[in-house]
CSV table of C-alpha atoms in Angstrom, one decimal:
chain,number,residue,atom,x,y,z
B,1,UNK,CA,165.0,220.0,137.4
B,2,UNK,CA,168.7,220.6,137.1
B,3,UNK,CA,171.0,219.3,134.4
B,4,UNK,CA,174.4,218.0,135.4
B,5,UNK,CA,177.0,218.0,132.6
B,6,UNK,CA,179.1,215.0,133.6
B,7,UNK,CA,181.8,215.1,130.9
B,8,UNK,CA,182.8,217.6,128.3
B,9,UNK,CA,185.7,216.7,126.0
B,10,UNK,CA,187.1,219.3,123.6
B,11,UNK,CA,189.3,218.3,120.7
B,12,UNK,CA,191.2,221.3,119.5
B,13,UNK,CA,194.2,222.0,117.3
B,14,UNK,CA,197.0,224.1,118.8
B,15,UNK,CA,196.5,226.8,116.2
B,16,UNK,CA,192.9,227.1,117.1
B,17,UNK,CA,193.6,227.6,120.8
B,18,UNK,CA,196.3,230.2,120.1
B,19,UNK,CA,194.1,232.3,117.8
B,20,UNK,CA,192.3,235.2,119.6
B,21,UNK,CA,189.3,235.1,117.3
B,22,UNK,CA,189.0,231.4,117.6
B,23,UNK,CA,189.2,231.7,121.4
B,24,UNK,CA,186.2,234.0,121.3
B,25,UNK,CA,184.3,231.6,119.1
B,26,UNK,CA,185.2,228.7,121.2
B,27,UNK,CA,183.9,230.5,124.3
B,28,UNK,CA,180.7,231.4,122.5
B,29,UNK,CA,180.3,227.8,121.2
B,30,UNK,CA,180.6,226.3,124.7
B,31,UNK,CA,178.2,228.8,126.1
B,32,UNK,CA,175.7,228.0,123.3
B,33,UNK,CA,176.2,224.3,123.9
B,34,UNK,CA,175.3,224.7,127.6
B,35,UNK,CA,172.2,226.6,126.7
B,36,UNK,CA,171.2,223.8,124.2
B,37,UNK,CA,171.5,221.2,127.0
B,38,UNK,CA,169.4,223.3,129.3
B,39,UNK,CA,166.6,223.9,126.9
B,40,UNK,CA,164.2,221.6,125.2
B,41,UNK,CA,164.0,224.0,122.2
B,42,UNK,CA,167.1,225.1,120.3
B,43,UNK,CA,167.4,228.8,119.9
B,44,UNK,CA,169.2,231.1,117.5
B,45,UNK,CA,171.8,233.1,119.4
B,46,UNK,CA,173.0,236.6,118.6
B,47,UNK,CA,176.2,237.8,120.3
B,48,UNK,CA,176.6,241.5,120.3
B,49,UNK,CA,179.0,243.6,122.3
B,50,UNK,CA,179.6,240.8,124.8
B,51,UNK,CA,175.9,240.1,125.4
B,52,UNK,CA,173.9,237.2,124.0
B,53,UNK,CA,170.3,237.3,122.9
B,54,UNK,CA,168.2,234.3,122.0
B,55,UNK,CA,165.4,234.0,119.4
B,56,UNK,CA,163.1,231.0,119.0
B,57,UNK,CA,160.3,232.1,116.7
B,58,UNK,CA,159.6,230.7,113.3
B,59,UNK,CA,161.6,233.7,111.9
B,60,UNK,CA,164.5,233.4,114.3
B,61,UNK,CA,167.3,233.9,111.8
B,62,UNK,CA,165.5,237.0,110.4
B,63,UNK,CA,164.8,238.3,113.9
B,64,UNK,CA,168.4,237.9,114.9
B,65,UNK,CA,169.6,239.6,111.7
B,66,UNK,CA,167.3,242.5,112.3
B,67,UNK,CA,168.6,243.0,115.8
B,68,UNK,CA,172.3,242.6,114.8
B,69,UNK,CA,174.8,245.4,114.1
B,70,UNK,CA,178.2,245.2,112.2
B,71,UNK,CA,180.6,242.9,113.9
B,72,UNK,CA,178.0,240.6,115.5
B,73,UNK,CA,177.9,236.8,115.5
B,74,UNK,CA,174.8,234.7,114.8
B,75,UNK,CA,174.7,231.0,115.7
B,76,UNK,CA,172.1,228.8,114.0
B,77,UNK,CA,171.4,225.4,115.7
B,78,UNK,CA,170.5,222.4,113.6
B,79,UNK,CA,167.1,223.3,112.3
B,80,UNK,CA,165.7,224.9,109.1
B,81,UNK,CA,165.5,228.7,108.8
B,82,UNK,CA,164.2,231.4,106.4
B,83,UNK,CA,167.0,233.7,105.4
B,84,UNK,CA,166.8,237.5,105.6
B,85,UNK,CA,165.8,239.1,102.3
B,86,UNK,CA,169.2,240.8,102.1
B,87,UNK,CA,172.5,240.7,104.1
B,88,UNK,CA,173.5,244.3,104.5
B,89,UNK,CA,175.6,244.0,107.7
B,90,UNK,CA,179.1,242.7,108.5
B,91,UNK,CA,178.4,239.5,110.4
B,92,UNK,CA,179.8,236.1,111.2
B,93,UNK,CA,177.1,233.4,110.8
B,94,UNK,CA,177.8,229.8,112.0
B,95,UNK,CA,175.7,226.7,111.7
B,96,UNK,CA,176.2,223.1,113.0
B,97,UNK,CA,177.3,221.8,109.7
B,98,UNK,CA,175.8,220.4,106.5
B,99,UNK,CA,176.7,216.7,106.4
B,100,UNK,CA,173.8,214.5,107.7
B,101,UNK,CA,176.1,211.8,109.3
B,102,UNK,CA,178.4,214.4,110.9
B,103,UNK,CA,175.5,216.3,112.5
B,104,UNK,CA,173.5,213.4,114.1
B,105,UNK,CA,173.9,214.8,117.6
B,106,UNK,CA,172.9,218.4,116.7
B,107,UNK,CA,170.9,218.2,113.4
B,108,UNK,CA,172.2,220.1,110.4
B,109,UNK,CA,171.6,223.8,109.8
B,110,UNK,CA,169.5,224.5,106.7
B,111,UNK,CA,168.8,228.1,105.4
B,112,UNK,CA,167.3,229.6,102.4
B,113,UNK,CA,169.0,231.4,99.5
B,114,UNK,CA,171.2,234.4,100.4
B,115,UNK,CA,171.7,237.8,98.7
B,116,UNK,CA,174.6,239.8,100.0
B,117,UNK,CA,175.0,243.5,99.2
B,118,UNK,CA,177.7,246.1,99.8
B,119,UNK,CA,176.9,246.4,103.5
B,120,UNK,CA,177.6,242.7,104.0
B,121,UNK,CA,181.3,243.1,103.1
B,122,UNK,CA,183.5,241.5,105.7
B,123,UNK,CA,181.1,238.7,106.5
B,124,UNK,CA,181.9,235.1,107.3
B,125,UNK,CA,179.5,232.2,106.7
B,126,UNK,CA,180.2,228.7,107.9
B,127,UNK,CA,178.6,225.3,108.5
B,128,UNK,CA,175.2,225.5,106.7
B,129,UNK,CA,173.2,223.8,104.0
B,130,UNK,CA,171.8,226.5,101.6
B,131,UNK,CA,168.7,225.6,99.7
B,132,UNK,CA,169.2,227.7,96.6
B,133,UNK,CA,172.0,230.0,95.6
B,134,UNK,CA,174.3,232.6,97.2
B,135,UNK,CA,174.4,235.8,95.3
B,136,UNK,CA,176.5,238.9,95.7
B,137,UNK,CA,175.4,242.3,94.3
B,138,UNK,CA,176.3,245.9,94.7
B,139,UNK,CA,178.9,248.5,93.7
B,140,UNK,CA,181.7,247.0,95.9
B,141,UNK,CA,181.4,243.7,97.8
B,142,UNK,CA,184.6,242.5,99.4
B,143,UNK,CA,186.2,240.4,102.1
B,144,UNK,CA,183.6,237.6,102.3
B,145,UNK,CA,184.3,234.0,103.2
B,146,UNK,CA,182.2,230.9,102.6
B,147,UNK,CA,183.6,227.9,104.5
B,148,UNK,CA,182.2,224.4,104.8
B,149,UNK,CA,179.0,225.2,103.2
B,150,UNK,CA,176.8,223.0,100.9
B,151,UNK,CA,175.0,225.2,98.4
B,152,UNK,CA,172.3,223.4,96.4
B,153,UNK,CA,172.6,226.1,93.7
B,154,UNK,CA,175.5,228.4,92.7
B,155,UNK,CA,177.7,230.9,94.4
B,156,UNK,CA,177.2,233.9,92.0
B,157,UNK,CA,179.1,237.2,91.9
B,158,UNK,CA,176.1,238.8,90.3
B,159,UNK,CA,172.4,239.0,90.6
B,160,UNK,CA,171.1,240.3,87.3
B,161,UNK,CA,172.5,242.5,84.5
B,162,UNK,CA,171.0,245.6,86.1
B,163,UNK,CA,172.0,244.7,89.6
B,164,UNK,CA,175.5,243.3,89.3
B,165,UNK,CA,178.3,242.9,91.8
B,166,UNK,CA,180.3,245.5,89.9
B,167,UNK,CA,183.4,245.1,91.9
B,168,UNK,CA,184.0,241.9,93.9
B,169,UNK,CA,187.3,241.6,95.9
B,170,UNK,CA,188.7,239.1,98.3
B,171,UNK,CA,186.0,236.5,98.0
B,172,UNK,CA,187.0,233.1,99.5
B,173,UNK,CA,185.2,229.8,98.8
B,174,UNK,CA,186.8,227.1,101.0
B,175,UNK,CA,185.8,223.5,101.6
B,176,UNK,CA,182.4,224.0,100.1
B,177,UNK,CA,180.0,221.9,97.9
B,178,UNK,CA,178.2,223.8,95.2
B,179,UNK,CA,176.9,223.5,91.6
B,180,UNK,CA,179.1,226.3,90.2
B,181,UNK,CA,181.0,229.5,91.0
B,182,UNK,CA,179.9,232.1,88.6
B,183,UNK,CA,181.4,235.5,88.0
B,184,UNK,CA,179.3,237.0,85.2
B,185,UNK,CA,179.2,240.8,85.0
B,186,UNK,CA,181.6,241.1,87.9
B,187,UNK,CA,185.0,242.7,88.1
B,188,UNK,CA,186.8,240.1,90.3
B,189,UNK,CA,190.0,240.4,92.2
B,190,UNK,CA,191.4,238.3,95.0
B,191,UNK,CA,188.9,235.5,94.4
B,192,UNK,CA,190.1,232.2,95.9
B,193,UNK,CA,188.1,229.0,95.2
B,194,UNK,CA,189.8,226.1,97.0
B,195,UNK,CA,189.4,222.6,98.3
B,196,UNK,CA,185.8,222.4,97.2
B,197,UNK,CA,183.5,220.0,95.2
B,198,UNK,CA,182.0,221.7,92.2
B,199,UNK,CA,180.7,221.2,88.7
B,200,UNK,CA,181.9,224.4,87.1
B,201,UNK,CA,183.8,227.6,87.4
B,202,UNK,CA,182.5,230.0,84.8
B,203,UNK,CA,182.2,233.6,83.4
B,204,UNK,CA,185.2,235.2,85.1
B,205,UNK,CA,185.9,236.9,81.9
B,206,UNK,CA,185.8,240.6,82.7
B,207,UNK,CA,188.9,242.2,81.1
B,208,UNK,CA,189.5,244.2,84.3
B,209,UNK,CA,189.7,241.1,86.5
B,210,UNK,CA,192.6,240.8,88.9
B,211,UNK,CA,193.7,237.5,90.6
B,212,UNK,CA,191.4,234.6,90.4
B,213,UNK,CA,192.8,231.3,91.8
B,214,UNK,CA,191.1,227.9,91.4
B,215,UNK,CA,193.0,225.4,93.5
B,216,UNK,CA,192.7,221.9,94.9
B,217,UNK,CA,189.1,221.4,93.9
B,218,UNK,CA,187.4,218.3,92.6
B,219,UNK,CA,185.3,219.3,89.7
B,220,UNK,CA,182.8,216.6,88.7
B,221,UNK,CA,180.6,215.9,85.7
B,222,UNK,CA,179.4,219.0,83.7
B,223,UNK,CA,179.3,219.9,80.1
B,224,UNK,CA,182.2,222.3,80.7
B,225,UNK,CA,184.1,222.5,83.9
B,226,UNK,CA,186.0,225.7,83.1
B,227,UNK,CA,184.0,227.9,80.9
B,228,UNK,CA,184.6,231.6,79.9
B,229,UNK,CA,187.3,231.9,82.6
B,230,UNK,CA,190.3,234.1,81.6
B,231,UNK,CA,193.6,235.0,83.1
B,232,UNK,CA,193.3,232.8,86.2
B,233,UNK,CA,195.7,230.5,88.1
B,234,UNK,CA,194.2,227.0,87.9
B,235,UNK,CA,196.3,224.5,89.9
B,236,UNK,CA,196.2,221.2,91.8
B,237,UNK,CA,192.6,220.4,90.7
B,238,UNK,CA,191.0,217.1,89.7
B,239,UNK,CA,188.7,217.3,86.7
B,240,UNK,CA,186.7,214.1,87.0
B,241,UNK,CA,184.3,213.8,84.0
B,242,UNK,CA,182.7,210.6,82.8
B,243,UNK,CA,179.4,209.3,81.3
B,244,UNK,CA,177.4,211.6,79.0
B,245,UNK,CA,179.7,214.6,79.4
B,246,UNK,CA,182.7,213.0,77.6
B,247,UNK,CA,181.8,214.6,74.3
B,248,UNK,CA,182.6,218.0,75.8
B,249,UNK,CA,186.0,219.3,76.8
B,250,UNK,CA,186.6,220.1,80.5
B,251,UNK,CA,188.0,223.5,79.4
B,252,UNK,CA,186.2,225.7,76.8
B,253,UNK,CA,186.2,229.4,75.7
B,254,UNK,CA,188.9,230.2,78.3
B,255,UNK,CA,192.1,232.2,77.6
B,256,UNK,CA,195.2,233.4,79.3
B,257,UNK,CA,195.1,231.0,82.1
B,258,UNK,CA,197.9,229.1,83.8
B,259,UNK,CA,197.0,225.4,84.2
B,260,UNK,CA,199.6,223.5,86.3
B,261,UNK,CA,199.5,220.3,88.3
B,262,UNK,CA,195.9,219.5,87.4
B,263,UNK,CA,194.5,216.0,86.8
B,264,UNK,CA,192.2,215.7,83.8
B,265,UNK,CA,190.0,212.7,82.8
B,266,UNK,CA,190.2,214.0,79.2
B,267,UNK,CA,192.9,216.0,77.3
B,268,UNK,CA,191.6,219.6,77.4
B,269,UNK,CA,194.3,221.3,75.3
B,270,UNK,CA,192.4,223.0,72.5
B,271,UNK,CA,192.5,226.1,70.4
B,272,UNK,CA,192.4,228.5,73.3
B,273,UNK,CA,195.6,230.3,74.3
B,274,UNK,CA,196.6,229.1,77.8
B,275,UNK,CA,199.8,227.9,79.5
B,276,UNK,CA,200.1,224.3,80.5
B,277,UNK,CA,202.6,222.9,82.9
B,278,UNK,CA,203.0,219.5,84.6
B,279,UNK,CA,199.4,218.3,84.2
B,280,UNK,CA,198.1,214.8,83.9
B,281,UNK,CA,195.6,213.9,81.2
B,282,UNK,CA,193.3,211.0,80.3
B,283,UNK,CA,193.2,209.7,83.9
B,284,UNK,CA,190.3,207.4,84.7
B,285,UNK,CA,188.5,208.7,87.8
B,286,UNK,CA,187.3,205.3,88.7
B,287,UNK,CA,190.8,204.1,89.5
B,288,UNK,CA,192.2,207.5,90.5
B,289,UNK,CA,190.0,207.8,93.5
B,290,UNK,CA,189.5,205.3,96.3
B,291,UNK,CA,185.8,205.4,95.6
B,292,UNK,CA,184.0,207.5,92.9
B,293,UNK,CA,180.6,208.1,91.3
B,294,UNK,CA,180.1,210.7,88.6
B,295,UNK,CA,177.7,212.8,90.6
B,296,UNK,CA,178.4,214.2,94.1
B,297,UNK,CA,177.2,212.1,97.0
B,298,UNK,CA,177.9,212.3,100.7
B,299,UNK,CA,179.5,208.9,100.7
B,300,UNK,CA,182.1,210.1,98.2
B,301,UNK,CA,185.2,211.4,100.0
B,302,UNK,CA,187.4,211.8,96.9
B,303,UNK,CA,190.5,210.4,98.5
B,304,UNK,CA,193.3,209.6,96.0
B,305,UNK,CA,194.2,205.9,95.5
B,306,UNK,CA,197.9,206.9,95.0
B,307,UNK,CA,198.4,210.4,96.5
B,308,UNK,CA,202.2,210.3,96.4
B,309,UNK,CA,202.1,209.9,92.6
B,310,UNK,CA,200.2,213.2,92.1
B,311,UNK,CA,202.0,216.1,93.8
B,312,UNK,CA,200.8,219.6,93.4
B,313,UNK,CA,202.5,223.0,93.5
B,314,UNK,CA,202.3,223.2,97.3
B,315,UNK,CA,204.3,220.0,97.8
B,316,UNK,CA,201.5,217.8,98.9
B,317,UNK,CA,198.8,215.9,96.9
B,318,UNK,CA,196.5,217.4,94.4
B,319,UNK,CA,192.7,217.5,95.0
B,320,UNK,CA,190.7,218.2,98.1
B,321,UNK,CA,193.2,216.9,100.7
B,322,UNK,CA,196.2,218.9,99.5
B,323,UNK,CA,197.0,222.6,99.3
B,324,UNK,CA,197.2,225.1,102.1
B,325,UNK,CA,193.9,224.3,103.8
B,326,UNK,CA,193.0,220.6,103.1
B,327,UNK,CA,189.4,219.5,103.1
B,328,UNK,CA,188.1,218.1,106.5
B,329,UNK,CA,186.1,214.9,106.1
B,330,UNK,CA,183.9,215.6,109.1
B,331,UNK,CA,182.9,219.0,107.6
B,332,UNK,CA,182.2,220.5,111.0
B,333,UNK,CA,182.5,224.2,111.5
B,334,UNK,CA,185.3,225.8,113.5
B,335,UNK,CA,183.3,226.4,116.7
B,336,UNK,CA,182.6,223.6,119.2
B,337,UNK,CA,180.0,221.1,118.2
B,338,UNK,CA,178.4,218.2,120.1
B,339,UNK,CA,179.4,215.1,118.3
B,340,UNK,CA,178.1,212.6,120.8
B,341,UNK,CA,175.7,212.8,123.7
B,342,UNK,CA,174.1,210.4,126.2
B,343,UNK,CA,171.4,211.3,128.6
B,344,UNK,CA,170.7,209.2,131.7
B,345,UNK,CA,167.4,207.4,131.7
B,346,UNK,CA,166.2,208.8,135.1
B,347,UNK,CA,166.7,211.7,137.4
B,348,UNK,CA,169.1,211.2,140.3
B,349,UNK,CA,168.2,211.5,144.0
B,350,UNK,CA,169.4,215.1,144.1
B,351,UNK,CA,167.1,216.0,141.2
B,352,UNK,CA,169.9,216.1,138.7
B,353,UNK,CA,170.0,214.5,135.3
B,354,UNK,CA,173.4,213.2,134.1
B,355,UNK,CA,174.4,214.2,130.6
B,356,UNK,CA,177.6,212.9,129.0
B,357,UNK,CA,178.7,214.8,125.9
B,358,UNK,CA,181.7,214.9,123.6
B,359,UNK,CA,182.5,218.2,122.0
B,360,UNK,CA,184.8,218.8,119.0
B,361,UNK,CA,186.1,221.9,117.3
B,362,UNK,CA,188.5,222.2,114.5
B,363,UNK,CA,190.2,225.1,112.7
């Protein structure tokens, strides 16, 4: 039996089309989509040196990783996978996304906890739900991006006191959901935590730290939202704390930071020595957001009720939907994804089966 793809619609931004790397990922994504349509079983795909290899065993992600070399791309369809014990190669790993409603046509990609060591420097992870934490460990781990990920645990720049990420550079957390971003034991430089939904950023207090920037996040209920964080740029965030946590300050044991254009549900100015500029304090999250509950839920989108009244340092609104890379509500990764499909109820006279699909990709 042959499959006839009747319609494919791609929705792309101009910047995505004009970017060489994104063109490559777009081509890979369309190829993988065609394979998904032709196969009753979704397969993990490894792209290496222009060739694509498929894996469909119970350990497909692990098998693809073992076969990969530096610079390869792994695509994980919307199923659940065990993760490799350690990531020691420079890879790009893409899933279908983490949001249940936005992955109805594909299923969401779920993987186990991740440990990334030195050899994994330069890697990119996008569009997955991680059951557990992501941990970085080694003498030098650098140039790693986590984008549109939901991490049920923490993203940690350490593993244990005897196996720390001794030097972590250029680590980007963008449009993610996680419990906390933790930097204990690490020397951090070029760490960018932006447009994400978190409970806490903590333990970036190594005296040798370089630039740590925390920007345009929504930081929800926790005992302390900023804890043992020193010498960082903290701007355009919304600290939305209610219920039992009101007896704790949103900022504690943190020194030498620049706080500017942040919205606080309390007044966090305390004995610590920090610089404060153009912040809003004692703001009620229940009226600040269009819809809000104290704990994270997929139905919360954290849109501002009056965005024009709260302008950040980048000239647009504070919170998730401001800054340089605003949060995307559909949370889909930046390679093409099936967002809608319809399969004919019967095979045509020529032995073909009509399949109508709509495909979307965004930067």
